[in-house]
XYZ file of C-alpha atoms in Angstrom:
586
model
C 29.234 5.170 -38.916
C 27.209 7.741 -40.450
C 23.486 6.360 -39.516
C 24.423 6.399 -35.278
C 25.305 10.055 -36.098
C 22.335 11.852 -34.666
C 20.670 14.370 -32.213
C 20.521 14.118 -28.199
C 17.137 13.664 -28.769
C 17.532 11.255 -31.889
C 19.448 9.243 -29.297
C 16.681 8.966 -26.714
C 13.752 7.752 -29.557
C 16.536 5.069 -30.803
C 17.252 3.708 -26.908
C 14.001 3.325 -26.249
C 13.110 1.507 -29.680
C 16.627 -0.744 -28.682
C 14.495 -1.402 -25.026
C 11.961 -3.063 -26.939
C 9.330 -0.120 -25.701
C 6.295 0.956 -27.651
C 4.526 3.153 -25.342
C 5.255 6.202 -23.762
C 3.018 9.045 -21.678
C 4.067 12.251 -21.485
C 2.926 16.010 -21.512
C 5.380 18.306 -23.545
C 7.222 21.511 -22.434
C 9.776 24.040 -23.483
C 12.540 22.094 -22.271
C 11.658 18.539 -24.080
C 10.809 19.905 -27.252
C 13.205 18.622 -29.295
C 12.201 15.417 -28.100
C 8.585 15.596 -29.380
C 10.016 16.915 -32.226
C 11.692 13.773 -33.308
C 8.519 11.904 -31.818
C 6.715 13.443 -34.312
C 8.984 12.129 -37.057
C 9.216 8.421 -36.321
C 6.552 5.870 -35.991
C 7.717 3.204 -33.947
C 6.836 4.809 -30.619
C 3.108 5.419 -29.539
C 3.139 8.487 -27.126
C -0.208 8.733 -25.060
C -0.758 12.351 -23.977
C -2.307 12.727 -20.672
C -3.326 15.895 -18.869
C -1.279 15.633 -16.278
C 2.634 14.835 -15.221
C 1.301 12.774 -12.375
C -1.498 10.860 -14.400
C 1.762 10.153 -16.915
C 3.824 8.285 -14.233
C 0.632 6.435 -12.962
C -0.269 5.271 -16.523
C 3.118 4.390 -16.517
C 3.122 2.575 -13.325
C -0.171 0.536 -14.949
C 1.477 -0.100 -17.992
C 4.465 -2.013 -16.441
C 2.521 -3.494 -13.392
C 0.316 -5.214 -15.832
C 2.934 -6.299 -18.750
C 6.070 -6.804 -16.644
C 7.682 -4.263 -18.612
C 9.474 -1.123 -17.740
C 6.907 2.107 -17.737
C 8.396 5.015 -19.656
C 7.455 8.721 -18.860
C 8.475 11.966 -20.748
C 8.183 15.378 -18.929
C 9.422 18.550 -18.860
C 11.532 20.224 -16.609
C 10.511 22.120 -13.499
C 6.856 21.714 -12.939
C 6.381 18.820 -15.393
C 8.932 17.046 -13.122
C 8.005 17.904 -9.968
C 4.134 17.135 -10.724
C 5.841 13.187 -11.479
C 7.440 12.843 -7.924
C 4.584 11.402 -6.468
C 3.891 8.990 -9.187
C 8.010 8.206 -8.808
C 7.454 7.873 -4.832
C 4.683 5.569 -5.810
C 6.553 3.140 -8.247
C 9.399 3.612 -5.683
C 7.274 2.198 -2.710
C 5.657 -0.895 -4.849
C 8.669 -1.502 -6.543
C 7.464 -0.607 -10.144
C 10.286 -0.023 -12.812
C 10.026 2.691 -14.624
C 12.011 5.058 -16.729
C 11.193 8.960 -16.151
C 13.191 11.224 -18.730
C 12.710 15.204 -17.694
C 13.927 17.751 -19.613
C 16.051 20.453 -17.751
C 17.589 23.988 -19.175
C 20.454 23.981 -20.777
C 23.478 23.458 -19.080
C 25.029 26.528 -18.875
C 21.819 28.009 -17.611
C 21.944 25.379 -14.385
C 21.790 26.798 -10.876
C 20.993 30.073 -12.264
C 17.465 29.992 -11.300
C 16.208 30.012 -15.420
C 13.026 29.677 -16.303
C 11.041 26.444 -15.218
C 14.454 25.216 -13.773
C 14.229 22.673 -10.497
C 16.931 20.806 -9.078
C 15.112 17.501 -10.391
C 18.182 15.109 -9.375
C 18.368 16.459 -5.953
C 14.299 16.447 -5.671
C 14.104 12.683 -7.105
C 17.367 11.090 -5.111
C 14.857 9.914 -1.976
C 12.115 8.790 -4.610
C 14.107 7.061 -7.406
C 16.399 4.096 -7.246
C 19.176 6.221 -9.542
C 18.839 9.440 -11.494
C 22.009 10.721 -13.827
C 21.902 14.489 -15.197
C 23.412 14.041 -18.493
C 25.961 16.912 -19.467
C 28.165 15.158 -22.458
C 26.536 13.854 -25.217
C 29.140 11.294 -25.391
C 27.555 9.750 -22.134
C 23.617 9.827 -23.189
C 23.270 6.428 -25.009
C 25.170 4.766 -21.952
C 22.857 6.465 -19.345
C 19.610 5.583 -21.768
C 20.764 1.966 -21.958
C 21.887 1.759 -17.935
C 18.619 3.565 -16.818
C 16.670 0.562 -18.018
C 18.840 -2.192 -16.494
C 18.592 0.019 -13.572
C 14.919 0.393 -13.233
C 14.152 -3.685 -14.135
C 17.040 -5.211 -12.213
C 16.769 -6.435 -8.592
C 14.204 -4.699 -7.120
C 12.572 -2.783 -9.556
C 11.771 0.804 -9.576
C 11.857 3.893 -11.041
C 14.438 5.699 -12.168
C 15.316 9.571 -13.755
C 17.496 10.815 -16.498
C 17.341 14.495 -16.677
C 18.213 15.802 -20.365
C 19.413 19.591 -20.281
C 17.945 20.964 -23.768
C 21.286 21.845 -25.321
C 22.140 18.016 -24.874
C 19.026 17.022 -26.877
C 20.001 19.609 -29.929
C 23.824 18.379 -29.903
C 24.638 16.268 -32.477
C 27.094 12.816 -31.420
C 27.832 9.247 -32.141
C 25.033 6.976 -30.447
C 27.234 3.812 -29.240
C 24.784 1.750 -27.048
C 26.870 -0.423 -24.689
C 28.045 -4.413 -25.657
C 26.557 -5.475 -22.141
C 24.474 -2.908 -20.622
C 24.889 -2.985 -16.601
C 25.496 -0.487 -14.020
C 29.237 -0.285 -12.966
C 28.408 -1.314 -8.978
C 24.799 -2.020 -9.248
C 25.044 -6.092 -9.500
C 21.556 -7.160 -7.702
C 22.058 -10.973 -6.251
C 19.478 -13.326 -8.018
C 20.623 -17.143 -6.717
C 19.927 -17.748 -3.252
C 22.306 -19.324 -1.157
C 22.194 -22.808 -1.473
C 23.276 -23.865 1.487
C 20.526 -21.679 3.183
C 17.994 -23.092 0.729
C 18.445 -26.921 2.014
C 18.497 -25.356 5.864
C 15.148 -23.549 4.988
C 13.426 -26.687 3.456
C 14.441 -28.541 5.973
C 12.439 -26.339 8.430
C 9.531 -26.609 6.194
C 9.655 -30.355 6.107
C 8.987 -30.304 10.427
C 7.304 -27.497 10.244
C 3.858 -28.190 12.840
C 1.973 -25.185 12.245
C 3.229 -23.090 9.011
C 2.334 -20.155 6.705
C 3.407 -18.772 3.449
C 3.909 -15.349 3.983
C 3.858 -13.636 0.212
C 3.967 -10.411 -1.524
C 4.178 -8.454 -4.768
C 8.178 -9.700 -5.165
C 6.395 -13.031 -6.257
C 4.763 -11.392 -9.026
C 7.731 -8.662 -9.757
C 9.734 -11.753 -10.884
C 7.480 -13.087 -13.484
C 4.949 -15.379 -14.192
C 7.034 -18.506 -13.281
C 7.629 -17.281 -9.656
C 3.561 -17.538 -9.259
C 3.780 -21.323 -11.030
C 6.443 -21.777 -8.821
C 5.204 -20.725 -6.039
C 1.707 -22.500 -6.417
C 3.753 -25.604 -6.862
C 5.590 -25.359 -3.371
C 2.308 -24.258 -1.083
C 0.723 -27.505 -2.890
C 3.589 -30.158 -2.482
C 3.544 -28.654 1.222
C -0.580 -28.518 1.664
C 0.663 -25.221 4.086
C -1.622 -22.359 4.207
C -0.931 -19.333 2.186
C -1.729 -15.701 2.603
C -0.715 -12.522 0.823
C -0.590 -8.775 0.950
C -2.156 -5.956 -0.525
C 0.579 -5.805 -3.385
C 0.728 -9.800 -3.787
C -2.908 -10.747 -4.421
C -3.270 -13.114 -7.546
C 0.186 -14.952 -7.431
C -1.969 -17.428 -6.030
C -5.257 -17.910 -6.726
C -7.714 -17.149 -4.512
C -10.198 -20.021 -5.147
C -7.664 -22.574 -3.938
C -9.158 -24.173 -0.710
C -5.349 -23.296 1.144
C -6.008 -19.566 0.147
C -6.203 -17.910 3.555
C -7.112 -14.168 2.432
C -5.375 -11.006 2.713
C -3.235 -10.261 5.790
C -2.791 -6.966 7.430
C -4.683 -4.090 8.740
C -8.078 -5.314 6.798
C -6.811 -9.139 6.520
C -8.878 -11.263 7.173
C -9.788 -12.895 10.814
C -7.934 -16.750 9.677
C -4.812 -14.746 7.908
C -3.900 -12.770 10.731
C -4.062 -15.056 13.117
C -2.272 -18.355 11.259
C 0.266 -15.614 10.913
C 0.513 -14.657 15.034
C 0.166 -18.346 16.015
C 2.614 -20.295 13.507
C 5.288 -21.453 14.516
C 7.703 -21.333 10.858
C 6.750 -18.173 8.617
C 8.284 -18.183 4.856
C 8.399 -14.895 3.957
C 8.638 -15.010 -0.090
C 8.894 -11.368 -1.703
C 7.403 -9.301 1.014
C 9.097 -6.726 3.164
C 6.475 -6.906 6.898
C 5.480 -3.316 6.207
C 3.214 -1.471 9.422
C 0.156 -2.681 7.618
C 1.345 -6.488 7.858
C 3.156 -6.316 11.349
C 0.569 -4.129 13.751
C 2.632 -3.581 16.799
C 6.199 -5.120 15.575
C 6.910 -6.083 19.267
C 4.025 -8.376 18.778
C 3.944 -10.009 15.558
C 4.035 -13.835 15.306
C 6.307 -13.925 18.532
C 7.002 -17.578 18.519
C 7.897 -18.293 14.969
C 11.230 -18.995 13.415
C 10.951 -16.511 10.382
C 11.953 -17.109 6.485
C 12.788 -14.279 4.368
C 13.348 -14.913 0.434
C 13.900 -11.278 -0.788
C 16.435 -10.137 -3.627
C 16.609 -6.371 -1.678
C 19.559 -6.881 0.844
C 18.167 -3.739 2.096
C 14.916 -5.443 2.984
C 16.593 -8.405 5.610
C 16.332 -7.569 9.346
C 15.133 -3.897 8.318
C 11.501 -4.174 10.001
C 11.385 -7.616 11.752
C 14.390 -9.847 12.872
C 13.987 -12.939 10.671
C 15.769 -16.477 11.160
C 17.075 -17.189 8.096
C 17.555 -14.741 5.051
C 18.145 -15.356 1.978
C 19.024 -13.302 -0.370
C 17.761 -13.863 -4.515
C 14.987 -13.533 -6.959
C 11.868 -15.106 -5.679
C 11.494 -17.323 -9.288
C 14.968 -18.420 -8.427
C 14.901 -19.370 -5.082
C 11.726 -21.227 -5.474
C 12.836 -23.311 -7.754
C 15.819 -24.225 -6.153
C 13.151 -25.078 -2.812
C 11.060 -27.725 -5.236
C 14.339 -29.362 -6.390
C 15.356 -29.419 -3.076
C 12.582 -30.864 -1.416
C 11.899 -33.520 -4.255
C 15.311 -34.966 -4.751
C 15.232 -35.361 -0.956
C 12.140 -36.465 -0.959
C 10.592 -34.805 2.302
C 7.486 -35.192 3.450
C 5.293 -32.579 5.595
C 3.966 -33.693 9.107
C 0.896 -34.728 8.190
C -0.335 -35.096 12.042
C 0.567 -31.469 13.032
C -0.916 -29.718 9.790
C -4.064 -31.503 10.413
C -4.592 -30.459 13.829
C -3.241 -26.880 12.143
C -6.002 -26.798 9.387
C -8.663 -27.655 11.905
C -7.754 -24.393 14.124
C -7.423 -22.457 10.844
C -10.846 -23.962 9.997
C -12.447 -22.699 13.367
C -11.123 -19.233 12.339
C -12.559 -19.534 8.705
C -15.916 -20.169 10.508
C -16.012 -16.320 11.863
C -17.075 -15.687 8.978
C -14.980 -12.299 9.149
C -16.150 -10.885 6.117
C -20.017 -10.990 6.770
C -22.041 -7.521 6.185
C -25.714 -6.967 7.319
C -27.680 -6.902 3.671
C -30.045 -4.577 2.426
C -32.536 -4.446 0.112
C -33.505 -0.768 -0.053
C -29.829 0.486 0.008
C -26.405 -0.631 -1.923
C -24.188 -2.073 0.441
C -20.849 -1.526 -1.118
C -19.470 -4.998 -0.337
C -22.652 -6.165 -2.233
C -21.398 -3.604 -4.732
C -18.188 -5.329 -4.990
C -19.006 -9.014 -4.832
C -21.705 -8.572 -7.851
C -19.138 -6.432 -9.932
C -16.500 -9.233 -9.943
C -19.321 -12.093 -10.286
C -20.455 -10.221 -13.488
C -17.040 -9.297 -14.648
C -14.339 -12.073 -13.537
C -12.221 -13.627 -16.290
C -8.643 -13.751 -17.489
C -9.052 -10.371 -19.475
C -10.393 -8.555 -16.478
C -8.121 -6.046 -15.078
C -8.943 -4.223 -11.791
C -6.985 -0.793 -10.679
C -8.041 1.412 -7.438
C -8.105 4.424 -5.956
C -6.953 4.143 -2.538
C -9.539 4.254 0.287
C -12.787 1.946 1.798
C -13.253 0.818 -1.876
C -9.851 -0.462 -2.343
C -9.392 -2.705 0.605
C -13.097 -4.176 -0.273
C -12.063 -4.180 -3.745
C -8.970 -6.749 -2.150
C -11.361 -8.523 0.460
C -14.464 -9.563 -2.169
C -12.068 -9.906 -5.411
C -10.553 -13.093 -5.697
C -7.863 -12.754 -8.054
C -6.614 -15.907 -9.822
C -3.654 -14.806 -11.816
C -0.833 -12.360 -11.445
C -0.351 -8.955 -13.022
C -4.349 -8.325 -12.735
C -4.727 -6.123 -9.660
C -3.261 -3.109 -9.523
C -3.467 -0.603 -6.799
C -1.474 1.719 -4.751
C 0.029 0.046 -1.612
C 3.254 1.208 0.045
C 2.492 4.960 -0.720
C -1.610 5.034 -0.332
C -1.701 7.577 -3.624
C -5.896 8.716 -3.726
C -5.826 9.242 -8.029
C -3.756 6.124 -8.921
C -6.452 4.126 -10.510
C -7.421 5.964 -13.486
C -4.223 7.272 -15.455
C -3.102 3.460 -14.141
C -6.501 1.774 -16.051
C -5.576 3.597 -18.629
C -2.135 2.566 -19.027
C -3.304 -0.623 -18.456
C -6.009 -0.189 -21.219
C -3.176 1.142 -23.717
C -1.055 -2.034 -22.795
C -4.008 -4.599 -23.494
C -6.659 -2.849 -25.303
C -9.007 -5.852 -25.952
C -9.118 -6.565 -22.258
C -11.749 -5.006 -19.835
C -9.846 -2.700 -17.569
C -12.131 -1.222 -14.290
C -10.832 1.604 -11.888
C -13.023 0.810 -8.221
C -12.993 4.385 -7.465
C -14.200 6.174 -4.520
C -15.821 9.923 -5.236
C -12.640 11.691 -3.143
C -10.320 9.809 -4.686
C -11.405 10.075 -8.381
C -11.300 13.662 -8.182
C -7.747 13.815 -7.686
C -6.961 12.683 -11.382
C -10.382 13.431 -13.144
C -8.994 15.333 -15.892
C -7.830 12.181 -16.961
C -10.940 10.786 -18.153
C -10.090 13.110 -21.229
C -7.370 10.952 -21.975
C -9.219 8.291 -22.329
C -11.311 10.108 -24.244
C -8.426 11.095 -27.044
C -7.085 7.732 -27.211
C -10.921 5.966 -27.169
C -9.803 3.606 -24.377
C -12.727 2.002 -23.038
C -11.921 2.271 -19.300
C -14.619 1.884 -16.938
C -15.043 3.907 -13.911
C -16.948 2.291 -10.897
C -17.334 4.876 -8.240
C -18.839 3.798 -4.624
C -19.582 7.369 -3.940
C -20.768 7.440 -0.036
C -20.061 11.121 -0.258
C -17.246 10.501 2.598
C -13.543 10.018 2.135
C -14.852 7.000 3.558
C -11.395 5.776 5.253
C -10.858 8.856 7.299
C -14.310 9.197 8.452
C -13.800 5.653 9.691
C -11.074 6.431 11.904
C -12.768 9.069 13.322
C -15.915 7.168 13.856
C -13.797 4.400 15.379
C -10.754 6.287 17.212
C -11.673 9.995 17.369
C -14.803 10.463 18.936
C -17.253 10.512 15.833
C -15.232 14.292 15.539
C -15.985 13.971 11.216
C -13.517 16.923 10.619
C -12.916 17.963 7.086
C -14.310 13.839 5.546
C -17.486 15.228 4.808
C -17.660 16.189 0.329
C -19.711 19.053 0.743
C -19.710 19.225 -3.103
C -19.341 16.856 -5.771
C -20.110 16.765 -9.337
C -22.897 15.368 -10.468
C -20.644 12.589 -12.140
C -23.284 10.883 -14.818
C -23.112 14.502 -16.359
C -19.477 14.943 -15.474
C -19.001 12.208 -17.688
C -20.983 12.911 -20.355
C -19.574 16.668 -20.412
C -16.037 14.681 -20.906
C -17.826 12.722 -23.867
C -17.938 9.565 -21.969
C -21.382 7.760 -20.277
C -22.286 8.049 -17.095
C -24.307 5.506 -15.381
C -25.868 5.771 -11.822
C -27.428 3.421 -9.544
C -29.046 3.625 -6.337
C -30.654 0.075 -6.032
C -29.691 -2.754 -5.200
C -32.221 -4.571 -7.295
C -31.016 -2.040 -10.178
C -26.853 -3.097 -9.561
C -26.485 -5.837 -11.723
C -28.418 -4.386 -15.039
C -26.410 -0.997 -14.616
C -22.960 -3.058 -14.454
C -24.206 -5.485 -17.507
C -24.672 -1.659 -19.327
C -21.237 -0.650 -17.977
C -19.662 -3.659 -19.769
C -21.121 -3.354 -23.357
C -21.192 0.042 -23.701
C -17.286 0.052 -25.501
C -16.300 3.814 -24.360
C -15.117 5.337 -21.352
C -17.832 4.982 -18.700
C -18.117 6.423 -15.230
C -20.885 4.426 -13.176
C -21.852 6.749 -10.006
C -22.931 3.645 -7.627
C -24.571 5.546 -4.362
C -23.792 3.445 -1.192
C -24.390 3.232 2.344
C -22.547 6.058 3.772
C -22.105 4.399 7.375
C -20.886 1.664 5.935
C -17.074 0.731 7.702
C -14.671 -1.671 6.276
C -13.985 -4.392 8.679
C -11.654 -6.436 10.003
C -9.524 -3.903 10.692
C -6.769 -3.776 12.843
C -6.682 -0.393 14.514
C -3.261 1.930 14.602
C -0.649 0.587 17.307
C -2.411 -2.472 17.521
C -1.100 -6.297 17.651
C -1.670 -8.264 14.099
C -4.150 -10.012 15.360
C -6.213 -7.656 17.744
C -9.248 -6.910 15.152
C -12.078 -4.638 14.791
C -14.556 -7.237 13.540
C -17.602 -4.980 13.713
C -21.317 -4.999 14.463
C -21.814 -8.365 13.062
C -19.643 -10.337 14.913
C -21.284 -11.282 18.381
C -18.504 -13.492 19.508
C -15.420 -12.940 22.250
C -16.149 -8.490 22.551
C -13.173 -8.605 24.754
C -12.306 -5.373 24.579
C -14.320 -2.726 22.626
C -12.956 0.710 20.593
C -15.500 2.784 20.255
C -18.320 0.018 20.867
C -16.821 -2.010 18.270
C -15.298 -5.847 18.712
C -11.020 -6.048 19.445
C -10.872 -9.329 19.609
């Protein structure tokens, strides 16, 4: 009985090592101390030590997004947890479990306005899925041990235990629950059954379908993607994905349609408005999917396999729900369809691929080339020729260079793309490369970065630095936040307010003042060499890649707009129907 006697903070080192966790980020404070303290005792825990609470919940975010495990974060109360919301809003809005412990003052100092006190419970409630404030010692190993069910159950997300300090020095009996759960929080993960054989059967006559998929494929494991892959090629349907789904499938399959949504591409969006059956599997028709809701795909009958109740009917009235873990209900759908042996209609999805082939044959993606400037598609397509593999690991910043990062990267496996979706958080890429980099440290981890965005989280290159992960930073630096002077090229008037960077760093001595390398390039004939250098060099290297500043990213489907009424841009001549700013709606 003796050895589970130990301190609050004794208690949260020992949870975490019962979680099966290895890594944590974190920036220390008065109020987690003790914490650190014990941290600095044990050696079963790695703690990476960034420069910045929001860089901790990113790497965090990184580290799970690319292992499948739950991210842990360690701050301290007040600022330390209020600089993590956003990384918690983040997780939150891409469904990314993680495990935030703040410290807080000590209890009997609470609501009295003490030093570096915030109400963090109250702040995190709309950006968490639960958050406890432990005040019994007696409670702490139960709330360590719940938090993680919590965070990787159901929908993941992130989660927040706040640890006053008195609760970290007390000394109490660490009991870890027999079966760890969360007294009403029992997430469905079978799908109806019943609903399962009503949705195959729809698939079976299905004339002109689409698989519909998102980042709950890849939140369920690696069997939901072999599962899935199995289904769309029993089927021969089309699939497509969103932002947060790319590589559950791979995108060199001939029945890969693209990304869908607001910079989807021409054949996505518009198998998705003229279908008539859409199976929705782990996706939740977000703005960026739908365009104008009152518009999207109006003459399908709609499929949605989600395991968030919450989810069903919330954006777009669907057909038939069902409610379960993607990897579960899929494989229910194979067994289904094989032990009934159906068949697709092999008529109808011939006539279907040929119209989907006619879209294909816009070419959507097309960019005028240059040889005296870097186009930063170019940029992108000879990046992932020269670095493509199972090791590679791609994070973004969020901006032009992450939806041309999605458009000209094909992904082939799960868990290898990592960007900011729901939440659109400019700084996300690097503190995530390098949790990704601490998670897999032989692998080659790249942050596409534009120069706004890679501002916001700079100071993190230091981290990098400390812990010598070899992250590589590859900036398309256009000296625009190159998004918002797009809308306002395209929907306000050419009226640039405030997208212009007056100032930037010069970022090859940026990194080198850091201790990293910096690279830059301004050639296309010079591109390929300078990314070869980026890849052997085996330290932290920022590549400053200048671009064509005028360059838009294209299709895009403009604000308020149908799903598939797109921007196709100066290089498509066909159907300029009706123009935005001189540009193709078609």
């Amino acid at each position: 009985m003796a050895q589970n006697m130990m301190t609050g903070a004794e208690m949260v080192l020992k949870a975490l090592v019962d979680q099966g966790v290895d890594t944590i980020f974190g920036y220390p404070g008065g109020a987690v101390l003790p914490i650190y303290d014990a941290l600095y005792q044990q050696e079963d825990i790695k703690h990476v030590l960034v420069r910045q609470e929001g860089g901790a919940a990113h790497a965090a975010e990184g580290y799970a997004r690319s292992t499948g495990k739950v991210g842990v974060l360690l701050v301290t109360s007040g600022p330390g947890a209020t600089n993590a919301v956003t990384g918690l809003t983040d997780a939150l809005m891409d469904s990314i479990p993680l495990v935030c412990i703040t410290g807080q003052v000590p209890t009997h100092l609470i609501g009295n306005d003490a030093f570096q006190e915030a109400d963090t419970v109250g702040i995190t409630r709309p950006c968490t899925k639960h958050n406890w404030l432990v005040k019994d010692i007696k409670d702490l190993a139960r709330v360590l041990h719940e938090a993680f069910y919590v965070a990787r159950s159901g929908r993941p997300g992130p989660v927040v235990v706040d640890l006053p300090k008195d609760i970290q020095l007390t000394t109490g009996l660490y009991t870890p629950p027999a079966n760890v759960q969360h007294k009403s929080y029992r997430p469905q993960v079978k799908g109806d059954l019943n609903k399962i054989r009503e949705a195959v059967e729809l698939i079976a006559a299905a004339e002109r379908p689409v698989f519909y998929t998102g980042g709950g494929v890849i939140n369920s494991g690696p069997q939901a993607s072999q599962l899935l892959r199995e289904l769309v090629r029993i089927t021969g349907f089309p699939i497509t994905s969103t932002l947060m789904g790319l590589g559950a499938y791979p995108a060199s399959d001939k029945q890969w349609l693209g990304m869908l949504g607001m910079h989807g591409t021409y054949e996505a969006n518009h198998a998705m408005h003229d279908c008539d059956l859409m199976i929705c599997v782990g996706a939740r028709f977000d703005d960026r999917i739908t365009g104008r809701v009152s518009a999207f795909s109006p003459n399908s009958k709609k499929i949605h396999i989600d395991i968030d109740p919450s989810s069903i009917n919330k954006n777009v009235r669907v057909d038939l729900p069902i409610i379960g873990d993607c990897g579960h209900v899929l494989e229910d759908m194979i067994k289904v369809w094989k032990s009934k042996q159906y068949r697709p209609n092999r008529a109808a999805l011939e006539a279907w691929w040929k119209q989907i082939d006619e879209w294909r044959a816009r070419d959507c993606l097309r960019y005028r080339p240059s040889s005296e400037i870097i186009k930063p598609q170019y940029a992108i397509q000879r990046l992932h020729a020269l670095t493509k593999g199972p090791n590679t690991y791609i994070t973004t910043e969020v901006g032009q260079h992450q939806m041309w990062a999605a458009q000209f990267i094909g992904f082939e496996e799960p868990n290898r793309w990592l960007t900011s979706g729901g939440l659109g958080t400019m700084g996300y890429g690097l503190p995530a490369a390098i949790g990704v980099q601490m998670a897999h440290p032989d692998a080659l981890v790249i942050d596409v970065a534009g120069e706004a965005s890679i501002m916001m989280n700079i100071q993190e290159v230091a981290t990098a630095i400390q812990y010598r992960l070899p992250v590589k930073i590859f900036i398309l630096n256009n000296q625009y936040m190159g998004m918002v002077r797009q809308w306002q090229e395209l929907l306000h008037g050419n009226r640039y307010s405030e997208s212009y960077m007056h100032a930037l760093p010069d970022f090859v001595k940026l990194a080198e003042a850091f201790g990293a390398v910096g690279l830059r390039c301004e050639k296309p004939d010079a591109l390929d060499d300078t990314i070869n250098e980026m890849i052997a060099i085996r330290r932290p290297v920022i590549v400053d890649c200048r671009v064509d500043q005028k360059e838009n990213c294209f299709p895009m489907v403009p604000s308020g707009a149908a799903h598939n009424e797109m921007i196709l841009g100066p290089e498509d001549e066909a159907h300029r129907d009706i123009s935005v700013e001189g540009m193709a709606l078609v």
